Short mmCIF file of C-alpha atoms in Angstrom, two decimals:
data_model
loop_
_atom_site.label_atom_id
_atom_site.label_comp_id
_atom_site.label_asym_id
_atom_site.label_seq_id
_atom_site.Cartn_x
_atom_site.Cartn_y
_atom_site.Cartn_z
CA MET S 1 -47.72 -76.98 -99.78
CA HIS S 2 -46.91 -79.47 -97.03
CA THR S 3 -44.15 -81.48 -98.65
CA SER S 4 -42.19 -78.39 -99.63
CA MET S 5 -41.78 -77.53 -95.95
CA PRO S 6 -38.26 -76.12 -95.44
CA LYS S 7 -35.66 -78.39 -93.88
CA GLN S 8 -35.10 -75.85 -91.14
CA THR S 9 -38.72 -76.28 -89.98
CA MET S 10 -38.36 -80.06 -89.98
CA LYS S 11 -35.23 -79.68 -87.88
CA GLN S 12 -37.01 -77.34 -85.48
CA ASP S 13 -39.88 -79.79 -85.11
CA LYS S 14 -37.50 -82.57 -84.24
CA GLU S 15 -35.72 -80.33 -81.77
CA THR S 16 -39.05 -79.51 -80.19
CA PHE S 17 -39.31 -83.18 -79.17
CA ASN S 18 -35.62 -83.59 -78.29
CA LEU S 19 -36.43 -83.40 -74.63
CA GLU S 20 -34.35 -83.98 -71.54
CA ARG S 21 -34.36 -87.59 -70.35
CA GLY S 22 -35.79 -86.72 -66.95
CA VAL S 23 -38.48 -89.37 -66.43
CA GLY S 24 -37.34 -92.28 -64.25
CA LEU S 25 -39.02 -95.60 -63.49
CA ILE S 26 -41.39 -94.20 -60.80
CA GLY S 27 -42.47 -91.36 -63.10
CA ALA S 28 -43.07 -93.79 -65.98
CA ILE S 29 -45.18 -96.11 -63.79
CA SER S 30 -47.23 -93.12 -62.55
CA PHE S 31 -47.76 -91.92 -66.11
CA ILE S 32 -49.14 -95.27 -67.34
CA ALA S 33 -51.26 -96.00 -64.24
CA GLY S 34 -52.58 -92.42 -64.06
CA THR S 35 -53.68 -92.52 -67.70
CA MET S 36 -55.27 -95.96 -67.47
CA ILE S 37 -57.28 -95.48 -64.27
CA GLY S 38 -60.13 -93.32 -65.46
CA SER S 39 -63.88 -93.59 -65.58
CA GLY S 40 -63.93 -97.14 -66.93
CA ILE S 41 -63.68 -98.99 -63.62
CA PHE S 42 -66.55 -96.88 -62.23
CA ILE S 43 -68.91 -97.51 -65.16
CA SER S 44 -67.77 -100.50 -67.31
CA PRO S 45 -68.28 -103.40 -64.80
CA GLN S 46 -72.03 -103.56 -65.39
CA TYR S 47 -71.56 -103.70 -69.17
CA VAL S 48 -68.89 -106.43 -68.93
CA LEU S 49 -71.23 -108.46 -66.70
CA LEU S 50 -74.22 -107.73 -68.96
CA SER S 51 -72.31 -108.99 -72.03
CA ILE S 52 -70.69 -112.10 -70.51
CA GLY S 53 -73.56 -113.12 -68.19
CA SER S 54 -71.85 -114.36 -64.99
CA PRO S 55 -69.69 -112.79 -62.23
CA GLY S 56 -66.97 -115.47 -62.53
CA ALA S 57 -66.61 -115.02 -66.29
CA ALA S 58 -66.60 -111.22 -65.82
CA LEU S 59 -63.57 -111.47 -63.48
CA VAL S 60 -61.82 -113.74 -66.01
CA ILE S 61 -62.48 -111.11 -68.72
CA TRP S 62 -61.01 -108.35 -66.50
CA ALA S 63 -57.87 -110.44 -65.88
CA CYS S 64 -57.51 -111.30 -69.60
CA CYS S 65 -57.92 -107.62 -70.52
CA GLY S 66 -54.99 -106.84 -68.20
CA LEU S 67 -52.92 -109.59 -69.85
CA ILE S 68 -53.68 -108.28 -73.38
CA ALA S 69 -52.82 -104.73 -72.27
CA MET S 70 -49.51 -105.91 -70.79
CA LEU S 71 -48.48 -107.96 -73.85
CA GLY S 72 -49.50 -105.05 -76.11
CA GLY S 73 -47.50 -102.64 -73.94
CA LEU S 74 -44.37 -104.84 -74.15
CA CYS S 75 -44.68 -105.07 -77.96
CA TYR S 76 -45.03 -101.28 -78.11
CA ALA S 77 -41.94 -101.01 -75.88
CA GLU S 78 -39.87 -102.68 -78.62
CA LEU S 79 -41.44 -100.45 -81.28
CA GLY S 80 -40.65 -97.38 -79.16
CA THR S 81 -36.96 -98.31 -78.98
CA VAL S 82 -36.68 -99.19 -82.72
CA ILE S 83 -38.63 -96.17 -84.06
CA THR S 84 -37.74 -93.40 -81.63
CA GLU S 85 -39.79 -90.59 -83.21
CA SER S 86 -42.85 -89.12 -81.46
CA GLY S 87 -46.37 -89.77 -82.68
CA GLY S 88 -47.19 -93.28 -81.42
CA GLU S 89 -49.17 -95.51 -83.82
CA TYR S 90 -49.18 -92.84 -86.53
CA ILE S 91 -45.40 -92.71 -86.87
CA TYR S 92 -45.07 -96.52 -86.60
CA MET S 93 -47.56 -97.03 -89.46
CA LEU S 94 -45.88 -94.30 -91.50
CA ARG S 95 -42.47 -96.00 -91.18
CA THR S 96 -43.74 -99.58 -91.78
CA PHE S 97 -46.76 -99.36 -94.12
CA GLY S 98 -46.35 -95.94 -95.74
CA LYS S 99 -48.30 -92.72 -96.01
CA LEU S 100 -51.76 -94.00 -97.03
CA VAL S 101 -52.24 -96.32 -94.01
CA ALA S 102 -50.80 -93.66 -91.65
CA PHE S 103 -53.23 -91.08 -93.08
CA MET S 104 -56.20 -93.46 -92.64
CA PHE S 105 -55.18 -93.85 -88.99
CA VAL S 106 -54.77 -90.14 -88.28
CA PHE S 107 -58.00 -89.35 -90.16
CA SER S 108 -59.87 -91.92 -88.00
CA PHE S 109 -58.05 -90.81 -84.83
CA VAL S 110 -58.90 -87.13 -85.24
CA ALA S 111 -62.41 -87.61 -86.63
CA VAL S 112 -63.61 -90.71 -84.69
CA MET S 113 -61.38 -92.17 -81.97
CA ARG S 114 -60.48 -89.11 -79.92
CA PRO S 115 -63.95 -87.47 -80.12
CA ALA S 116 -65.61 -90.84 -79.31
CA SER S 117 -63.30 -91.27 -76.33
CA ALA S 118 -64.09 -87.72 -75.16
CA THR S 119 -67.84 -88.29 -75.57
CA GLY S 120 -67.75 -91.61 -73.68
CA LEU S 121 -65.88 -89.95 -70.79
CA ALA S 122 -68.25 -86.96 -70.77
CA LEU S 123 -71.24 -89.33 -70.54
CA SER S 124 -69.49 -91.06 -67.59
CA VAL S 125 -69.08 -87.72 -65.79
CA SER S 126 -72.70 -86.85 -66.52
CA GLU S 127 -74.07 -90.21 -65.28
CA TYR S 128 -72.37 -89.68 -61.92
CA VAL S 129 -73.22 -85.99 -61.62
CA VAL S 130 -76.96 -86.55 -62.15
CA ALA S 131 -77.25 -89.99 -60.42
CA PRO S 132 -77.75 -88.63 -56.84
CA PHE S 133 -80.69 -86.48 -58.06
CA TYR S 134 -82.67 -89.37 -59.56
CA GLY S 135 -83.79 -92.53 -57.77
CA CYS S 136 -83.90 -94.53 -61.01
CA SER S 137 -82.26 -94.02 -64.41
CA PRO S 138 -81.98 -90.29 -65.19
CA PRO S 139 -83.63 -88.91 -68.38
CA GLU S 140 -81.36 -89.22 -71.43
CA ILE S 141 -81.77 -85.55 -72.36
CA VAL S 142 -80.49 -84.47 -68.92
CA VAL S 143 -77.47 -86.81 -69.13
CA LYS S 144 -76.55 -85.54 -72.61
CA ALA S 145 -77.05 -81.87 -71.69
CA VAL S 146 -74.69 -82.22 -68.69
CA ALA S 147 -72.19 -84.17 -70.88
CA ALA S 148 -72.22 -81.36 -73.47
CA ALA S 149 -71.64 -78.76 -70.72
CA VAL S 150 -68.68 -80.82 -69.38
CA ILE S 151 -67.09 -81.07 -72.86
CA LEU S 152 -67.45 -77.29 -73.38
CA LEU S 153 -66.09 -76.49 -69.89
CA LEU S 154 -62.96 -78.62 -70.31
CA SER S 155 -62.41 -77.33 -73.83
CA VAL S 156 -62.39 -73.77 -72.44
CA VAL S 157 -60.07 -74.79 -69.55
CA ASN S 158 -57.56 -76.39 -71.95
CA CYS S 159 -57.75 -73.50 -74.41
CA MET S 160 -57.19 -70.95 -71.64
CA SER S 161 -54.33 -72.35 -69.58
CA VAL S 162 -51.94 -75.31 -69.57
CA ARG S 163 -51.33 -74.76 -65.83
CA LEU S 164 -55.04 -74.92 -65.01
CA ALA S 165 -55.46 -78.11 -67.08
CA THR S 166 -52.48 -79.68 -65.27
CA GLY S 167 -54.01 -78.73 -61.90
CA VAL S 168 -57.27 -80.49 -62.84
CA GLN S 169 -55.23 -83.60 -63.71
CA VAL S 170 -53.41 -83.70 -60.36
CA VAL S 171 -56.60 -83.23 -58.29
CA SER S 172 -58.48 -85.90 -60.25
CA MET S 173 -55.61 -88.39 -59.84
CA VAL S 174 -55.67 -88.02 -56.04
CA VAL S 175 -59.49 -88.29 -55.93
CA LYS S 176 -59.66 -91.39 -58.17
CA LEU S 177 -57.08 -93.27 -56.07
CA MET S 178 -58.93 -92.35 -52.86
CA GLY S 179 -62.22 -93.49 -54.42
CA LEU S 180 -60.74 -96.86 -55.44
CA ALA S 181 -59.20 -97.29 -51.96
CA VAL S 182 -62.60 -96.68 -50.31
CA ILE S 183 -64.27 -99.26 -52.60
CA ILE S 184 -61.57 -101.91 -52.00
CA ILE S 185 -61.46 -101.40 -48.20
CA GLY S 186 -65.28 -101.27 -47.95
CA GLY S 187 -65.56 -104.47 -49.99
CA ALA S 188 -62.94 -106.22 -47.82
CA VAL S 189 -64.86 -105.27 -44.63
CA MET S 190 -68.15 -106.63 -46.09
CA LEU S 191 -66.35 -109.81 -47.25
CA PHE S 192 -64.95 -110.44 -43.74
CA LYS S 193 -68.46 -109.94 -42.35
CA GLY S 194 -69.52 -112.96 -44.40
CA ASN S 195 -71.14 -111.32 -47.44
CA THR S 196 -70.23 -114.14 -49.83
CA GLN S 197 -73.65 -115.19 -51.12
CA ASN S 198 -73.10 -113.46 -54.50
CA PHE S 199 -70.13 -115.75 -55.15
CA ASP S 200 -72.29 -118.91 -55.11
CA ASN S 201 -72.83 -120.40 -58.61
CA PHE S 202 -70.09 -118.05 -59.79
CA PHE S 203 -70.10 -119.08 -63.46
CA GLU S 204 -73.84 -119.75 -63.84
CA GLY S 205 -75.39 -118.06 -66.89
CA THR S 206 -72.09 -117.45 -68.77
CA ASN S 207 -72.57 -116.42 -72.41
CA VAL S 208 -69.98 -118.25 -74.53
CA GLY S 209 -70.87 -116.72 -77.92
CA ALA S 210 -68.07 -114.94 -79.83
CA SER S 211 -70.07 -111.70 -79.90
CA ALA S 212 -70.70 -111.76 -76.12
CA ILE S 213 -67.00 -112.39 -75.41
CA GLY S 214 -65.88 -109.74 -77.92
CA LEU S 215 -68.25 -107.07 -76.59
CA SER S 216 -67.29 -107.78 -72.96
CA PHE S 217 -63.62 -107.37 -73.97
CA TYR S 218 -64.49 -104.04 -75.65
CA GLN S 219 -66.02 -102.77 -72.40
CA GLY S 220 -63.19 -104.13 -70.22
CA LEU S 221 -60.38 -102.88 -72.47
CA TRP S 222 -61.94 -99.40 -72.42
CA SER S 223 -60.88 -99.29 -68.75
CA TYR S 224 -57.32 -100.34 -69.70
CA ASP S 225 -57.04 -97.81 -72.53
CA GLY S 226 -53.82 -95.89 -72.02
CA TRP S 227 -51.50 -98.93 -71.87
CA ASN S 228 -49.72 -97.52 -74.94
CA THR S 229 -49.26 -93.92 -73.74
CA LEU S 230 -45.66 -94.35 -72.56
CA ASN S 231 -44.60 -94.50 -76.23
CA PHE S 232 -45.22 -90.76 -76.40
CA LEU S 233 -42.62 -90.32 -73.65
CA THR S 234 -39.84 -92.52 -75.09
CA GLU S 235 -37.53 -89.57 -75.72
CA GLU S 236 -37.94 -88.30 -72.17
CA LEU S 237 -37.28 -91.63 -70.42
CA LYS S 238 -34.03 -92.39 -68.66
CA ARG S 239 -32.66 -95.67 -70.11
CA PRO S 240 -35.87 -96.48 -72.08
CA GLU S 241 -34.61 -99.96 -73.05
CA VAL S 242 -34.72 -100.89 -69.32
CA ASN S 243 -37.38 -98.61 -67.84
CA LEU S 244 -39.98 -98.88 -70.62
CA PRO S 245 -40.69 -102.64 -70.29
CA ARG S 246 -40.30 -102.52 -66.47
CA ALA S 247 -42.79 -99.65 -66.19
CA VAL S 248 -45.26 -101.47 -68.46
CA ILE S 249 -45.08 -104.70 -66.41
CA ILE S 250 -45.31 -102.99 -62.98
CA ALA S 251 -47.98 -100.40 -63.87
CA ILE S 252 -50.31 -102.76 -65.75
CA SER S 253 -49.94 -105.46 -63.03
CA LEU S 254 -50.90 -102.86 -60.39
CA VAL S 255 -53.89 -101.61 -62.41
CA THR S 256 -55.10 -105.17 -63.16
CA GLY S 257 -54.86 -106.05 -59.45
CA LEU S 258 -56.77 -102.90 -58.48
CA TYR S 259 -59.50 -103.56 -61.06
CA LEU S 260 -59.99 -107.16 -59.89
CA LEU S 261 -60.23 -106.05 -56.25
CA VAL S 262 -62.75 -103.33 -57.13
CA ASN S 263 -64.90 -105.82 -59.08
CA VAL S 264 -64.81 -108.28 -56.16
CA SER S 265 -65.91 -105.41 -53.89
CA TYR S 266 -68.84 -104.54 -56.20
CA LEU S 267 -69.94 -108.20 -56.26
CA THR S 268 -69.60 -108.51 -52.48
CA VAL S 269 -72.04 -105.64 -51.94
CA MET S 270 -74.39 -105.98 -54.95
CA THR S 271 -76.12 -108.95 -56.55
CA PRO S 272 -75.30 -109.45 -60.25
CA LYS S 273 -78.83 -108.25 -61.09
CA GLU S 274 -78.35 -105.03 -59.07
CA LEU S 275 -74.96 -104.44 -60.70
CA VAL S 276 -76.32 -104.86 -64.25
CA SER S 277 -79.38 -102.64 -63.63
CA SER S 278 -77.41 -99.82 -61.96
CA SER S 279 -76.84 -96.71 -64.10
CA ALA S 280 -73.92 -95.70 -61.85
CA VAL S 281 -72.26 -98.67 -60.09
CA ALA S 282 -70.09 -96.71 -57.67
CA VAL S 283 -73.13 -94.67 -56.48
CA THR S 284 -75.19 -97.84 -55.88
CA TRP S 285 -72.21 -99.33 -54.03
CA GLY S 286 -71.80 -96.11 -51.99
CA ASN S 287 -75.49 -96.00 -51.02
CA LYS S 288 -75.38 -99.62 -49.77
CA VAL S 289 -72.08 -99.38 -47.87
CA LEU S 290 -71.75 -95.73 -46.84
CA GLY S 291 -75.45 -94.97 -46.41
CA SER S 292 -76.11 -91.21 -46.31
CA TRP S 293 -72.48 -90.62 -47.32
CA GLY S 294 -72.98 -92.52 -50.59
CA TRP S 295 -72.85 -89.28 -52.58
CA ILE S 296 -69.08 -89.18 -51.91
CA MET S 297 -68.64 -92.03 -54.43
CA SER S 298 -70.63 -90.08 -57.00
CA VAL S 299 -68.27 -87.09 -56.59
CA ALA S 300 -65.16 -89.33 -56.72
CA ALA S 301 -66.30 -91.16 -59.87
CA ALA S 302 -67.38 -87.92 -61.59
CA LEU S 303 -64.03 -86.23 -60.79
CA SER S 304 -62.14 -89.33 -61.98
CA ALA S 305 -63.92 -89.31 -65.35
CA PHE S 306 -63.53 -85.51 -65.47
CA GLY S 307 -59.75 -85.94 -65.08
CA SER S 308 -59.61 -88.60 -67.81
CA LEU S 309 -61.56 -86.35 -70.17
CA ASN S 310 -59.19 -83.51 -69.31
CA GLY S 311 -56.26 -85.82 -70.15
CA THR S 312 -57.85 -86.64 -73.53
CA PHE S 313 -57.99 -82.93 -74.38
CA PHE S 314 -54.60 -82.21 -72.82
CA SER S 315 -52.58 -84.91 -74.63
CA GLY S 316 -54.40 -85.05 -77.96
CA GLY S 317 -52.42 -82.35 -79.75
CA ARG S 318 -49.22 -84.32 -80.33
CA VAL S 319 -50.56 -86.70 -83.01
CA CYS S 320 -52.14 -83.74 -84.85
CA PHE S 321 -48.82 -81.92 -84.62
CA VAL S 322 -46.77 -84.81 -86.06
CA ALA S 323 -49.37 -85.53 -88.78
CA ALA S 324 -49.45 -81.88 -89.85
CA ARG S 325 -45.65 -81.89 -90.01
CA GLU S 326 -45.85 -84.86 -92.42
CA GLY S 327 -48.46 -83.02 -94.51
CA HIS S 328 -51.33 -85.33 -93.49
CA MET S 329 -53.40 -82.82 -91.53
CA PRO S 330 -54.24 -79.16 -92.11
CA ASP S 331 -51.46 -76.99 -90.66
CA ILE S 332 -54.02 -75.15 -88.53
CA LEU S 333 -54.48 -78.27 -86.30
CA ALA S 334 -50.80 -78.15 -85.29
CA MET S 335 -50.84 -74.48 -84.26
CA ALA S 336 -50.91 -72.96 -80.78
CA HIS S 337 -52.32 -69.71 -79.37
CA ILE S 338 -49.74 -66.92 -79.58
CA HIS S 339 -50.20 -65.83 -75.93
CA ARG S 340 -51.57 -68.85 -74.05
CA LEU S 341 -49.44 -71.45 -75.92
CA THR S 342 -52.36 -73.93 -75.98
CA PRO S 343 -53.26 -76.01 -79.08
CA SER S 344 -56.65 -74.30 -79.37
CA PRO S 345 -57.50 -75.21 -83.04
CA ALA S 346 -57.11 -78.96 -82.36
CA LEU S 347 -59.11 -78.59 -79.11
CA ILE S 348 -61.94 -76.67 -80.82
CA PHE S 349 -62.09 -79.27 -83.62
CA THR S 350 -62.27 -82.17 -81.12
CA THR S 351 -64.97 -80.33 -79.14
CA ILE S 352 -67.17 -79.82 -82.21
CA VAL S 353 -66.89 -83.47 -83.36
CA SER S 354 -67.43 -84.74 -79.77
CA LEU S 355 -70.68 -82.76 -79.50
CA VAL S 356 -71.85 -84.19 -82.85
CA VAL S 357 -71.04 -87.78 -81.67
CA LEU S 358 -72.90 -87.10 -78.40
CA ILE S 359 -76.25 -86.38 -80.13
CA PRO S 360 -77.09 -89.94 -81.31
CA GLY S 361 -74.70 -91.95 -79.08
CA ASP S 362 -75.01 -93.77 -75.76
CA PHE S 363 -72.08 -94.89 -73.58
CA GLN S 364 -72.17 -98.60 -74.47
CA THR S 365 -72.40 -98.00 -78.25
CA ILE S 366 -69.70 -95.32 -78.24
CA VAL S 367 -67.28 -97.57 -76.30
CA ASN S 368 -67.98 -100.51 -78.65
CA PHE S 369 -67.26 -98.47 -81.79
CA PHE S 370 -64.23 -96.76 -80.23
CA SER S 371 -62.78 -100.17 -79.27
CA PHE S 372 -63.61 -101.66 -82.69
CA THR S 373 -61.75 -98.83 -84.47
CA ALA S 374 -58.84 -98.76 -82.00
CA TRP S 375 -58.18 -102.51 -82.27
CA ILE S 376 -58.13 -102.38 -86.07
CA PHE S 377 -55.20 -99.94 -85.80
CA TYR S 378 -53.53 -101.71 -82.86
CA GLY S 379 -53.56 -104.82 -85.07
CA ILE S 380 -51.99 -102.94 -88.00
CA THR S 381 -49.31 -101.51 -85.68
CA LEU S 382 -48.44 -104.99 -84.34
CA ALA S 383 -48.32 -106.35 -87.90
CA GLY S 384 -45.77 -103.57 -88.53
CA LEU S 385 -43.67 -104.85 -85.60
CA LEU S 386 -43.77 -108.38 -87.08
CA TYR S 387 -42.71 -106.94 -90.45
CA LEU S 388 -39.73 -105.17 -88.84
CA LYS S 389 -38.73 -108.34 -86.95
CA ILE S 390 -38.80 -110.51 -90.09
CA LYS S 391 -37.64 -108.09 -92.80
CA LYS S 392 -35.38 -105.71 -90.84
CA PRO S 393 -33.65 -107.87 -88.21
CA GLU S 394 -30.50 -105.73 -88.55
CA LEU S 395 -32.15 -102.62 -87.00
CA PRO S 396 -30.76 -101.76 -83.54
CA ARG S 397 -33.12 -103.08 -80.84
CA PRO S 398 -32.17 -102.02 -77.31
CA TYR S 399 -35.22 -103.98 -76.10
CA LYS S 400 -36.67 -107.08 -77.79
CA VAL S 401 -39.75 -109.24 -77.17
CA PRO S 402 -40.08 -112.85 -78.40
CA ILE S 403 -41.86 -112.95 -81.78
CA ILE S 404 -44.69 -114.99 -80.19
CA LEU S 405 -45.89 -111.92 -78.20
CA PRO S 406 -46.87 -109.70 -81.16
CA ILE S 407 -48.38 -112.79 -82.86
CA LEU S 408 -50.57 -113.46 -79.77
CA VAL S 409 -51.71 -109.83 -79.46
CA LEU S 410 -52.35 -109.67 -83.23
CA ILE S 411 -54.56 -112.78 -82.96
CA ALA S 412 -56.40 -111.11 -80.04
CA ALA S 413 -56.83 -107.92 -82.14
CA VAL S 414 -58.22 -109.89 -85.11
CA PHE S 415 -60.64 -111.72 -82.77
CA LEU S 416 -61.76 -108.46 -81.13
CA VAL S 417 -62.44 -106.87 -84.53
CA LEU S 418 -64.17 -109.87 -86.18
CA ALA S 419 -66.02 -111.62 -83.29
CA PRO S 420 -68.89 -109.12 -82.84
CA ILE S 421 -69.34 -108.83 -86.64
CA VAL S 422 -69.35 -112.57 -87.37
CA ASP S 423 -71.54 -113.59 -84.43
CA ASN S 424 -73.96 -110.66 -84.41
CA PRO S 425 -73.60 -108.43 -87.51
CA GLN S 426 -74.68 -104.81 -87.06
CA ILE S 427 -74.87 -102.25 -89.84
CA GLU S 428 -73.05 -99.72 -87.62
CA TYR S 429 -69.78 -101.71 -87.85
CA LEU S 430 -70.03 -101.46 -91.65
CA TYR S 431 -70.49 -97.67 -91.32
CA VAL S 432 -67.36 -97.40 -89.13
CA THR S 433 -65.33 -99.53 -91.59
CA LEU S 434 -66.54 -97.45 -94.56
CA PHE S 435 -65.65 -94.27 -92.68
CA ILE S 436 -62.08 -95.53 -92.08
CA LEU S 437 -61.77 -96.49 -95.77
CA SER S 438 -63.20 -93.11 -96.83
CA GLY S 439 -59.84 -91.69 -95.74
CA ILE S 440 -58.58 -92.99 -99.13
CA LEU S 441 -61.04 -90.67 -100.93
CA ILE S 442 -59.55 -87.70 -99.08
CA TYR S 443 -55.93 -88.84 -99.32
CA ILE S 444 -55.72 -89.37 -103.10
CA PRO S 445 -57.03 -85.96 -104.32
CA PHE S 446 -56.02 -83.67 -101.44
CA ILE S 447 -52.80 -85.20 -100.04
CA TYR S 448 -51.32 -87.17 -102.96
CA TYR S 449 -52.38 -84.90 -105.86
CA LYS S 450 -52.67 -81.74 -103.71
CA LEU S 451 -55.88 -80.41 -105.24
CA CYS S 452 -57.15 -77.00 -104.09
CA PRO S 453 -53.99 -75.98 -102.17
CA ASN S 454 -54.86 -72.28 -102.50
CA LEU S 455 -58.27 -72.78 -100.87
CA LEU S 456 -56.67 -74.56 -97.90
CA THR S 457 -53.99 -71.85 -97.62
CA LYS S 458 -56.62 -69.08 -97.56
CA LEU S 459 -58.67 -70.96 -94.96
CA THR S 460 -55.55 -71.55 -92.81
CA VAL S 461 -54.60 -67.86 -92.94
CA PHE S 462 -58.15 -66.79 -92.06
CA LEU S 463 -58.33 -69.20 -89.11
CA GLN S 464 -54.84 -68.19 -87.94
CA LEU S 465 -55.92 -64.55 -87.74
CA PHE S 466 -59.34 -65.35 -86.26
CA LEU S 467 -58.03 -67.72 -83.56
CA GLU S 468 -54.73 -65.84 -82.97
CA VAL S 469 -52.59 -68.94 -83.49
CA CYS S 470 -49.23 -69.65 -85.11
CA PRO S 471 -47.07 -72.70 -85.96
CA VAL S 472 -45.24 -74.28 -83.03
CA ASP S 473 -41.45 -74.27 -82.91
CA LYS S 474 -38.82 -74.36 -80.21
CA ASN S 475 -38.93 -70.58 -79.76
CA VAL S 476 -42.67 -70.42 -78.97
#
């Protein structure tokens, strides 16, 4: 059914992405920085510190996370100029390792990575919404109930109107930058007043185990997630071979600098013990520095995470769309509402899986498993870049990185995947790995041998009529 798609449709799909090159350097920097700065910096610092054990080592981890993100972004910049099609990691794996590996990625992305990301962000929003109402840690049932309500609300917003979803994004971007500015300025004032006692014995208590380092990287890199998003904009960039690497270097340097300043501010105001025991770091910081106005930080952090969650819903349809075009996802996931022009089937699917993930999960566990899965596929993508460099040196490369860069990031990816398993094995990592591999059991009968095509066709037609959706083309 999928592979017999008419050539005209394929052409239309490609034309859909043949967009005007209207994004300049400033726009590209804003896109990367805006995507990266989310809830992580308001909630991850305590988990990084908890894993690594000392404030000094925590700052080193934050700086190293920024370096890994930058090197990864530069490697992706070369991939984006060699393979110019849309679809990010999915299309890179498809062109380098073939259909099976690409399917395993898109299966994991749609069923695990995006819902886990959405659930982690929803829990961040919830933590900050309920924090002002509880003196200590809020009840888990309350946090999860609010998180579920947030997921449902944003799902409805994104299903109803693209304009409304865009408006939420703009407001949250302004609020998150203002929130970070308040934290940095407040920390600087306290530092100049002589609040430096928390920087004594800066590296005391550092955990040097592979698991501790790996898990602290998972939590830190969650805050940098989004370093690869510019690859979805390659076709819309002016002079991508110049602006793509420049935007990556400038944006990730800015974000790394901001994150380090915010962490210094947290440590200026709070002792390491206070930071680790806080359920909402920015609220604790706000209460100590701003006094009765501390609730402002709760609102800022909640709106920041709310905007990141909105972005997850807003941007998630493109991979589904490309995968469905290649016959790797049900066609229904690549359809849009006939009147509102929103990708409602993909949004509804993500919402359902996110709510299921929310039931047993907590923020720290969800982030760990999201990062574990993501870095498996980042590693495969970088191995694909190495393959292209060695086996296909004749391909046109408007932008090139030295071969040592993808090797370094690949080594980091292998370490990030293996360190927590080798040092502190948990059965959950085996479950995640088996789930990724279970994609093979779906691929062979349903994609390769195309079993039960009539059943899928009937289901697609039923859902099309029920949800009032149709395939996307340039005329929609």
